[in-house]
PDB file of C-alpha atoms in Angstrom:
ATOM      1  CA  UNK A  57     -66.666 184.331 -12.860  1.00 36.00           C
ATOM      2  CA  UNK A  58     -65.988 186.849  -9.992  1.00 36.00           C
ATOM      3  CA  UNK A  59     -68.007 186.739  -6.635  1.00 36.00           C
ATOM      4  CA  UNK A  60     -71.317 188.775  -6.855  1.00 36.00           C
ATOM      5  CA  UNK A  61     -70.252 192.131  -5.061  1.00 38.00           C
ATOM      6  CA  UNK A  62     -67.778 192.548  -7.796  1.00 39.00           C
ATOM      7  CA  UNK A  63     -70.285 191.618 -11.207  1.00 38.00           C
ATOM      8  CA  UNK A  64     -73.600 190.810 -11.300  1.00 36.00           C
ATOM      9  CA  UNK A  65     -73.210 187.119 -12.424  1.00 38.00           C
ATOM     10  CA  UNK A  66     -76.337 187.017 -14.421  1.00 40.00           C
ATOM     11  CA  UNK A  67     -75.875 189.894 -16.925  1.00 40.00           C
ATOM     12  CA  UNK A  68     -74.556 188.439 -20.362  1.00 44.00           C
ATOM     13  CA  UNK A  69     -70.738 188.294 -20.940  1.00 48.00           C
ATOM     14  CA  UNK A  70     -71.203 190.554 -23.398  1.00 46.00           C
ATOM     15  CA  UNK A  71     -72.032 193.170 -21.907  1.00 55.00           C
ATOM     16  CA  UNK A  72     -69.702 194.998 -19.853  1.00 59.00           C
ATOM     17  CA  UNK A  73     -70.389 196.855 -16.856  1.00 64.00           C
ATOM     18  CA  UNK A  74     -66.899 197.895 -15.761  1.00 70.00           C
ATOM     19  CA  UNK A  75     -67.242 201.290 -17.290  1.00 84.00           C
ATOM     20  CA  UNK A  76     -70.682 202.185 -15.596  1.00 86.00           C
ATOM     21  CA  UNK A  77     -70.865 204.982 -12.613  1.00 92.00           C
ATOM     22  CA  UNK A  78     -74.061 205.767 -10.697  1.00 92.00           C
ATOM     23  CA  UNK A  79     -74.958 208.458 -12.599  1.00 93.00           C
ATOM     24  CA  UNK A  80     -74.547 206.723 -15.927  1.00 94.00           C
ATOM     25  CA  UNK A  81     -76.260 203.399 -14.415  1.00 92.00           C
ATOM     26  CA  UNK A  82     -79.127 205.527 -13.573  1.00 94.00           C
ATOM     27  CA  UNK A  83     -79.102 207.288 -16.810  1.00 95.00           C
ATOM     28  CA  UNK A  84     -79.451 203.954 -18.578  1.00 91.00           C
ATOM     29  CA  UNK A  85     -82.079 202.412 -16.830  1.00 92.00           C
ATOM     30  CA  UNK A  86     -84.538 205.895 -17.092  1.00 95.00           C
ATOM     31  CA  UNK A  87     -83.655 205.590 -20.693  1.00 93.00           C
ATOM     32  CA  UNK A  88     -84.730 201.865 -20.161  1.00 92.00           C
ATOM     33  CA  UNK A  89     -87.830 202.936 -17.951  1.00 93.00           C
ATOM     34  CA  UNK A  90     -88.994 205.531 -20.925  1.00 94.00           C
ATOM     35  CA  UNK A  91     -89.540 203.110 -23.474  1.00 94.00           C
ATOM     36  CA  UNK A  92     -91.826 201.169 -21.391  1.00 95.00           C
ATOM     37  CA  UNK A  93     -93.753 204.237 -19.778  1.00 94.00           C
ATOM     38  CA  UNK A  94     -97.059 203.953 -20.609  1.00 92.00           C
ATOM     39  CA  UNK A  95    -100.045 202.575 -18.906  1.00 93.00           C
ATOM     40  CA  UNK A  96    -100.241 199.350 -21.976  1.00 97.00           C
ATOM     41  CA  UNK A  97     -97.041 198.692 -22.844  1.00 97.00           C
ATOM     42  CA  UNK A  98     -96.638 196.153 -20.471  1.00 96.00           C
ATOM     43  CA  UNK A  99     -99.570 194.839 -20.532  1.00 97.00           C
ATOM     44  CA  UNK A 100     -98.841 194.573 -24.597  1.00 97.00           C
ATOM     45  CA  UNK A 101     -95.465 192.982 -23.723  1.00 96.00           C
ATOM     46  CA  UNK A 102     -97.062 190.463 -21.591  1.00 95.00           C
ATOM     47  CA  UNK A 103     -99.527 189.161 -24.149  1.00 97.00           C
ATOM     48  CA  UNK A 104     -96.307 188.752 -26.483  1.00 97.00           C
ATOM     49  CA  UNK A 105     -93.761 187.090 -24.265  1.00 95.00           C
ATOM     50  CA  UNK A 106     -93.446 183.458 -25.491  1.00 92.00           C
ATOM     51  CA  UNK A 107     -92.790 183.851 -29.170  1.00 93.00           C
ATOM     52  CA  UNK A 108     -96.348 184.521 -29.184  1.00 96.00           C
ATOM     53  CA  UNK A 109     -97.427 186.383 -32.907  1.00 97.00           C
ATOM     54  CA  UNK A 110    -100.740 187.763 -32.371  1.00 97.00           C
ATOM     55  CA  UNK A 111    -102.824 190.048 -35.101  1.00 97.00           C
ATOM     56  CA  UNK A 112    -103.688 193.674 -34.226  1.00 95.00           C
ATOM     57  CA  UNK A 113    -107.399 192.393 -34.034  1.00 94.00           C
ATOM     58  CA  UNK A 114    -106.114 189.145 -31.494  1.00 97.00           C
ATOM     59  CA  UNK A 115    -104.515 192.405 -29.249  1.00 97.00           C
ATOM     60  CA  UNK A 116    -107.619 194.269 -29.409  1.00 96.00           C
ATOM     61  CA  UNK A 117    -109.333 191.268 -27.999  1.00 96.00           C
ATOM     62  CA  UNK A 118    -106.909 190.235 -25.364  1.00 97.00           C
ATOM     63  CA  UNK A 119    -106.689 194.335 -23.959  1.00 97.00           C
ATOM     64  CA  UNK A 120    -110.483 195.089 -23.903  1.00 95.00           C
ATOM     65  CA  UNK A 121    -109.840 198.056 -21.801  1.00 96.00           C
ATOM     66  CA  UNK A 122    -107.817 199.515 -24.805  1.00 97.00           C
ATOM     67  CA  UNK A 123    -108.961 202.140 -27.554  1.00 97.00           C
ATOM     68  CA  UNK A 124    -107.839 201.535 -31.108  1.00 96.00           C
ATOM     69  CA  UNK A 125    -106.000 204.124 -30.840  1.00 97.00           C
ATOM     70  CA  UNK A 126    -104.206 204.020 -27.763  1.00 97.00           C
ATOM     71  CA  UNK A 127    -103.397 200.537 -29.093  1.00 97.00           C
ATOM     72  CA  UNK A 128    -101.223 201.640 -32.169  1.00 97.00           C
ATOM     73  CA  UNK A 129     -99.729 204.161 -30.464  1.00 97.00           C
ATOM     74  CA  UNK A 130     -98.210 201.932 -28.147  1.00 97.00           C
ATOM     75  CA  UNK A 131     -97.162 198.922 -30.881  1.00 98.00           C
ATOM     76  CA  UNK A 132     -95.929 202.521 -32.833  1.00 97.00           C
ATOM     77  CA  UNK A 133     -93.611 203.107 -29.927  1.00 97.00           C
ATOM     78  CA  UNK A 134     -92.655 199.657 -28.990  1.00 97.00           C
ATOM     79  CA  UNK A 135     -91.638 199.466 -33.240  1.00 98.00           C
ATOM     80  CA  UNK A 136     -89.479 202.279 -32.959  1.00 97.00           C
ATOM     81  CA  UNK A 137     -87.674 201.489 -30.319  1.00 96.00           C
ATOM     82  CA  UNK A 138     -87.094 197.697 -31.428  1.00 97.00           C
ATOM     83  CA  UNK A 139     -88.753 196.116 -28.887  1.00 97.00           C
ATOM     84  CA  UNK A 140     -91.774 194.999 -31.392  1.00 98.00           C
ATOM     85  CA  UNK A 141     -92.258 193.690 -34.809  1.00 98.00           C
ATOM     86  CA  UNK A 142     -94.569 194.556 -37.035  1.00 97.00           C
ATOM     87  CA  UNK A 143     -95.223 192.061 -39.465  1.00 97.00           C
ATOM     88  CA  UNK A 144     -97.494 193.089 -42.767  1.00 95.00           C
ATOM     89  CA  UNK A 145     -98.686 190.420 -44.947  1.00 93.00           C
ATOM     90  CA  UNK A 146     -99.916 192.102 -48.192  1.00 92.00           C
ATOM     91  CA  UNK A 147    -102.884 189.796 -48.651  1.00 92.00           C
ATOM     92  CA  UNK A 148    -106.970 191.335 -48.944  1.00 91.00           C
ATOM     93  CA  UNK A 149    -107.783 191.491 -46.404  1.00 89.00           C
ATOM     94  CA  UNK A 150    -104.782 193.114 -45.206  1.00 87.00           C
ATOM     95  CA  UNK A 151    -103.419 191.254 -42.838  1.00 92.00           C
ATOM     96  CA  UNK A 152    -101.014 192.728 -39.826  1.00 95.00           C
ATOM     97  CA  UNK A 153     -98.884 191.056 -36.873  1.00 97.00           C
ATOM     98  CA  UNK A 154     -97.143 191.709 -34.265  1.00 98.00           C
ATOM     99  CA  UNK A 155     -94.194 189.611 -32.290  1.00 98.00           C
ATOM    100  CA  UNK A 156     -91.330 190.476 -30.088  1.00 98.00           C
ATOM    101  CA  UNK A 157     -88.179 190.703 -31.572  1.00 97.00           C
ATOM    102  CA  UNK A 158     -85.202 188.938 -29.921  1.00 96.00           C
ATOM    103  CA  UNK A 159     -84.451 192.121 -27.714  1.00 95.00           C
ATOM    104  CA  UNK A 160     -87.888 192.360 -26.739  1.00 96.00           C
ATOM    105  CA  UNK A 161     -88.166 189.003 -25.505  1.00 96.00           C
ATOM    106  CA  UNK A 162     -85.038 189.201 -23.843  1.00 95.00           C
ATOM    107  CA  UNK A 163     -87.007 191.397 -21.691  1.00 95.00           C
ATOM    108  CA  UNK A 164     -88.851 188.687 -20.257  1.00 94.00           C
ATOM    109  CA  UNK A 165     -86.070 187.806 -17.348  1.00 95.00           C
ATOM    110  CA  UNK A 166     -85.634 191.463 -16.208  1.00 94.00           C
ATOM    111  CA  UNK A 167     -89.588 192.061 -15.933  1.00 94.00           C
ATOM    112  CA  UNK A 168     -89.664 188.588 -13.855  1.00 93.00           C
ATOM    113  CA  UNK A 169     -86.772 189.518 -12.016  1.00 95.00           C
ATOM    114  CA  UNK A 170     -89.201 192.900 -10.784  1.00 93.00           C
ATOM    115  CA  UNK A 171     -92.183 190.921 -10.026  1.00 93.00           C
ATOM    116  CA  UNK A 172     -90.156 188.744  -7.954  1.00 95.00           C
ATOM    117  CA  UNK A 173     -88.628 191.982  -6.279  1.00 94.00           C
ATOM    118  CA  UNK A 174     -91.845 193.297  -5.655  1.00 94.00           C
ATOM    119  CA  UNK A 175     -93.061 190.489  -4.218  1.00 95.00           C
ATOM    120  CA  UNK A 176     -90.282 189.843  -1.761  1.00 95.00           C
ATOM    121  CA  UNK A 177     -91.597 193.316  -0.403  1.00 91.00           C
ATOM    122  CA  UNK A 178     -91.760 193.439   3.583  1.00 91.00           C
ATOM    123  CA  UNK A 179     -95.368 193.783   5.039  1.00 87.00           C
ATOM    124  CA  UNK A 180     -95.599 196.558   7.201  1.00 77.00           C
TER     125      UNK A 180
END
């Protein structure tokens, strides 16, 4: 693995970052950035993370603040951009889940890596 100034050591091998220039870096994460605008998604991400499979109703619950609305808009979103699963068990009553899928979990490093950014901020 090269030293750190060269490639970020952390990304998966995968992935290749060779090709990348500032403007298409920055183009990638807004793109990134879009899909989780929205003053829930995170918050909906959050109550996921963990392999956690929670019904609509358990969401509801968990984001008080939320309308009904507001709340399938943003799992609506989330589906169609393949961050979130929705699962439908065709059962009466109809039954209806929701769960990361692998993508959307593998969110989970990134979103600590910011926290841990943000809180390495400099008083003053």
């Amino acid at each position: 693995m090269t030293s750190t100034h060269e490639k970020v050591g952390y990304l998966p091998e995968s992935k290749s970052t060779d090709d990348l220039t500032p403007s298409t870096a920055a183009e990638g994460v807004e793109n990134v950035l879009r899909m989780l605008e929205g003053r829930w998604k995170l918050v909906i991400l959050f109550h996921l993370f963990g392999g956690n499979v929670l019904r609509f109703s358990d969401l509801e619950r968990a984001i008080p603040a939320i309308s009904q609305k507001m709340l399938i808009q943003q799992l609506r979103q989330m589906e169609a951009n393949g961050i979130v699963k929705r699962i439908v068990h065709h059962q009466v009553p109809p039954k209806v889940e929701y769960c990361l899928t692998d993508w959307g979990q593998s969110l989970c490093p990134a979103l600590d890596a910011l926290l841990t950014w943000a809180a390495a901020k400099p008083a003053g």
